[in-house]
């Protein structure tokens, strides 16, 4: 029994496993989003490529030399449509990961399209964190955007 990377409350074999194995297709845009996250955690770039819409599909060489990423968790923030009867959908998510010991987040609103009964990832837009407001931020203080850098090396510019 293995826990599914997209949801620690589910087993891989009952969650994303059948999708990655090609035994089933994700019934919703959210299920496809979760399975794509799981594919990234397993370095299954063939699945990621296969589930991209043909109009935005990357090439295998786009994944060559990928930096080692340790995926730490996925939070689905919101969905808009993307159900079993829909043809389009949007999934907003936050993916936590670590690169070279540095913890980061990817906050994205992804667009999905369903064609011939199969969901595809179309594209996505990064969501910028809201700017913190304060009286004055010192140049050497941590940047309020959450990057972990000093203010003068980040958003001060």
PDB file of C-alpha atoms in Angstrom, residues 9-132:
ATOM      1  CA  UNK A   9      -5.698  10.252   2.577  1.00  0.00           C
ATOM      2  CA  UNK A  10      -5.883   7.949  -0.462  1.00  0.00           C
ATOM      3  CA  UNK A  11      -3.901   4.995  -1.708  1.00  0.00           C
ATOM      4  CA  UNK A  12      -2.096   5.371  -5.036  1.00  0.00           C
ATOM      5  CA  UNK A  13      -3.728   2.241  -6.502  1.00  0.00           C
ATOM      6  CA  UNK A  14      -7.200   3.667  -5.808  1.00  0.00           C
ATOM      7  CA  UNK A  15      -6.437   7.268  -6.724  1.00  0.00           C
ATOM      8  CA  UNK A  16      -3.999   8.225  -9.505  1.00  0.00           C
ATOM      9  CA  UNK A  17      -2.479   4.806 -10.189  1.00  0.00           C
ATOM     10  CA  UNK A  18      -5.094   3.679 -12.751  1.00  0.00           C
ATOM     11  CA  UNK A  19      -4.779   6.991 -14.625  1.00  0.00           C
ATOM     12  CA  UNK A  20      -0.989   6.846 -14.875  1.00  0.00           C
ATOM     13  CA  UNK A  21      -1.160   3.180 -15.906  1.00  0.00           C
ATOM     14  CA  UNK A  22      -3.605   4.059 -18.706  1.00  0.00           C
ATOM     15  CA  UNK A  23      -6.343   1.836 -17.251  1.00  0.00           C
ATOM     16  CA  UNK A  24      -8.762   4.751 -16.738  1.00  0.00           C
ATOM     17  CA  UNK A  25      -9.073   8.382 -17.770  1.00  0.00           C
ATOM     18  CA  UNK A  26      -9.627  11.090 -15.145  1.00  0.00           C
ATOM     19  CA  UNK A  27     -13.361  11.924 -15.020  1.00  0.00           C
ATOM     20  CA  UNK A  28     -12.879  15.577 -14.001  1.00  0.00           C
ATOM     21  CA  UNK A  29     -10.437  18.418 -14.544  1.00  0.00           C
ATOM     22  CA  UNK A  30      -9.458  18.229 -10.868  1.00  0.00           C
ATOM     23  CA  UNK A  31      -8.751  14.487 -11.142  1.00  0.00           C
ATOM     24  CA  UNK A  32      -6.522  15.201 -14.156  1.00  0.00           C
ATOM     25  CA  UNK A  33      -4.749  17.991 -12.229  1.00  0.00           C
ATOM     26  CA  UNK A  34      -4.111  15.628  -9.316  1.00  0.00           C
ATOM     27  CA  UNK A  35      -2.843  12.854 -11.615  1.00  0.00           C
ATOM     28  CA  UNK A  36      -0.506  15.270 -13.404  1.00  0.00           C
ATOM     29  CA  UNK A  37       0.918  16.405 -10.054  1.00  0.00           C
ATOM     30  CA  UNK A  38       1.431  12.746  -9.142  1.00  0.00           C
ATOM     31  CA  UNK A  39       3.154  12.139 -12.491  1.00  0.00           C
ATOM     32  CA  UNK A  40       5.549  15.003 -11.766  1.00  0.00           C
ATOM     33  CA  UNK A  41       6.371  13.505  -8.351  1.00  0.00           C
ATOM     34  CA  UNK A  42       7.195  10.198 -10.056  1.00  0.00           C
ATOM     35  CA  UNK A  43       9.100  11.809 -12.971  1.00  0.00           C
ATOM     36  CA  UNK A  44       6.508  10.271 -15.326  1.00  0.00           C
ATOM     37  CA  UNK A  45       6.905  12.954 -17.979  1.00  0.00           C
ATOM     38  CA  UNK A  46       5.349  10.715 -20.636  1.00  0.00           C
ATOM     39  CA  UNK A  47       2.031  11.019 -18.758  1.00  0.00           C
ATOM     40  CA  UNK A  48       2.459  14.777 -18.407  1.00  0.00           C
ATOM     41  CA  UNK A  49       3.069  15.095 -22.155  1.00  0.00           C
ATOM     42  CA  UNK A  50       0.211  12.745 -23.053  1.00  0.00           C
ATOM     43  CA  UNK A  51      -2.283  14.728 -20.931  1.00  0.00           C
ATOM     44  CA  UNK A  52      -1.344  18.108 -22.423  1.00  0.00           C
ATOM     45  CA  UNK A  53      -3.726  19.319 -25.091  1.00  0.00           C
ATOM     46  CA  UNK A  54      -2.192  18.738 -28.563  1.00  0.00           C
ATOM     47  CA  UNK A  55      -2.140  22.511 -29.184  1.00  0.00           C
ATOM     48  CA  UNK A  56       0.124  23.112 -26.162  1.00  0.00           C
ATOM     49  CA  UNK A  57       1.866  19.747 -25.873  1.00  0.00           C
ATOM     50  CA  UNK A  58       5.552  19.966 -24.953  1.00  0.00           C
ATOM     51  CA  UNK A  59       8.190  17.778 -26.514  1.00  0.00           C
ATOM     52  CA  UNK A  60      10.024  15.067 -24.595  1.00  0.00           C
ATOM     53  CA  UNK A  61      13.258  17.040 -24.906  1.00  0.00           C
ATOM     54  CA  UNK A  62      11.629  19.850 -22.882  1.00  0.00           C
ATOM     55  CA  UNK A  63      11.999  17.603 -19.826  1.00  0.00           C
ATOM     56  CA  UNK A  64      15.608  16.580 -20.470  1.00  0.00           C
ATOM     57  CA  UNK A  65      17.960  17.691 -17.733  1.00  0.00           C
ATOM     58  CA  UNK A  66      15.149  18.593 -15.334  1.00  0.00           C
ATOM     59  CA  UNK A  67      16.380  19.883 -11.984  1.00  0.00           C
ATOM     60  CA  UNK A  68      15.643  17.431  -9.171  1.00  0.00           C
ATOM     61  CA  UNK A  69      12.480  18.616  -7.461  1.00  0.00           C
ATOM     62  CA  UNK A  70      11.150  17.136  -4.237  1.00  0.00           C
ATOM     63  CA  UNK A  71       7.388  17.577  -4.351  1.00  0.00           C
ATOM     64  CA  UNK A  72       5.972  18.153  -0.866  1.00  0.00           C
ATOM     65  CA  UNK A  73       2.222  18.404  -1.342  1.00  0.00           C
ATOM     66  CA  UNK A  74      -0.698  19.642  -3.391  1.00  0.00           C
ATOM     67  CA  UNK A  75      -3.570  21.859  -2.267  1.00  0.00           C
ATOM     68  CA  UNK A  76      -6.547  22.418  -4.539  1.00  0.00           C
ATOM     69  CA  UNK A  77      -7.748  25.935  -3.805  1.00  0.00           C
ATOM     70  CA  UNK A  78     -10.736  26.183  -6.151  1.00  0.00           C
ATOM     71  CA  UNK A  79     -12.357  24.650  -9.197  1.00  0.00           C
ATOM     72  CA  UNK A  80     -14.598  26.293 -11.750  1.00  0.00           C
ATOM     73  CA  UNK A  81     -16.611  23.810 -13.823  1.00  0.00           C
ATOM     74  CA  UNK A  82     -14.493  20.842 -14.950  1.00  0.00           C
ATOM     75  CA  UNK A  83     -17.045  18.235 -13.890  1.00  0.00           C
ATOM     76  CA  UNK A  84     -17.866  15.003 -15.675  1.00  0.00           C
ATOM     77  CA  UNK A  85     -20.485  16.708 -17.879  1.00  0.00           C
ATOM     78  CA  UNK A  86     -18.448  19.866 -18.580  1.00  0.00           C
ATOM     79  CA  UNK A  87     -16.264  20.572 -21.584  1.00  0.00           C
ATOM     80  CA  UNK A  88     -14.021  23.185 -19.955  1.00  0.00           C
ATOM     81  CA  UNK A  89     -12.737  23.720 -16.460  1.00  0.00           C
ATOM     82  CA  UNK A  90     -10.332  25.674 -14.304  1.00  0.00           C
ATOM     83  CA  UNK A  91      -8.420  24.348 -11.311  1.00  0.00           C
ATOM     84  CA  UNK A  92      -6.515  26.664  -8.984  1.00  0.00           C
ATOM     85  CA  UNK A  93      -3.843  24.878  -6.996  1.00  0.00           C
ATOM     86  CA  UNK A  94      -0.830  25.373  -4.797  1.00  0.00           C
ATOM     87  CA  UNK A  95       2.016  22.876  -5.225  1.00  0.00           C
ATOM     88  CA  UNK A  96       4.704  22.849  -2.548  1.00  0.00           C
ATOM     89  CA  UNK A  97       8.157  21.680  -3.501  1.00  0.00           C
ATOM     90  CA  UNK A  98      11.819  21.849  -2.586  1.00  0.00           C
ATOM     91  CA  UNK A  99      14.849  22.456  -4.793  1.00  0.00           C
ATOM     92  CA  UNK A 100      18.380  22.295  -3.366  1.00  0.00           C
ATOM     93  CA  UNK A 101      16.980  22.545   0.167  1.00  0.00           C
ATOM     94  CA  UNK A 102      14.897  25.655  -0.604  1.00  0.00           C
ATOM     95  CA  UNK A 103      11.132  25.350  -0.086  1.00  0.00           C
ATOM     96  CA  UNK A 104       9.007  26.981  -2.772  1.00  0.00           C
ATOM     97  CA  UNK A 105       5.404  27.098  -3.967  1.00  0.00           C
ATOM     98  CA  UNK A 106       3.746  27.127  -7.364  1.00  0.00           C
ATOM     99  CA  UNK A 107       0.358  28.849  -7.293  1.00  0.00           C
ATOM    100  CA  UNK A 108      -1.430  28.446 -10.615  1.00  0.00           C
ATOM    101  CA  UNK A 109      -4.861  28.682 -12.244  1.00  0.00           C
ATOM    102  CA  UNK A 110      -4.891  25.960 -14.887  1.00  0.00           C
ATOM    103  CA  UNK A 111      -7.284  25.688 -17.817  1.00  0.00           C
ATOM    104  CA  UNK A 112      -8.518  22.270 -18.939  1.00  0.00           C
ATOM    105  CA  UNK A 113     -10.425  21.144 -22.005  1.00  0.00           C
ATOM    106  CA  UNK A 114     -12.375  17.931 -22.555  1.00  0.00           C
ATOM    107  CA  UNK A 115     -12.332  16.415 -26.032  1.00  0.00           C
ATOM    108  CA  UNK A 116     -13.747  13.041 -27.041  1.00  0.00           C
ATOM    109  CA  UNK A 117     -14.391  12.195 -23.392  1.00  0.00           C
ATOM    110  CA  UNK A 118     -10.826  12.931 -22.241  1.00  0.00           C
ATOM    111  CA  UNK A 119      -9.596  15.871 -20.185  1.00  0.00           C
ATOM    112  CA  UNK A 120      -6.460  17.722 -21.275  1.00  0.00           C
ATOM    113  CA  UNK A 121      -4.340  20.405 -19.619  1.00  0.00           C
ATOM    114  CA  UNK A 122      -4.476  23.463 -21.879  1.00  0.00           C
ATOM    115  CA  UNK A 123      -2.389  26.093 -20.083  1.00  0.00           C
ATOM    116  CA  UNK A 124      -2.059  27.930 -16.809  1.00  0.00           C
ATOM    117  CA  UNK A 125      -1.425  31.310 -15.273  1.00  0.00           C
ATOM    118  CA  UNK A 126       0.740  31.828 -12.213  1.00  0.00           C
ATOM    119  CA  UNK A 127      -1.021  33.620  -9.379  1.00  0.00           C
ATOM    120  CA  UNK A 128       1.106  36.283  -7.737  1.00  0.00           C
ATOM    121  CA  UNK A 129       0.795  36.522  -3.968  1.00  0.00           C
ATOM    122  CA  UNK A 130      -0.864  39.695  -2.748  1.00  0.00           C
ATOM    123  CA  UNK A 131       1.578  42.427  -1.800  1.00  0.00           C
ATOM    124  CA  UNK A 132       1.853  43.030   1.927  1.00  0.00           C
TER     125      UNK A 132
END
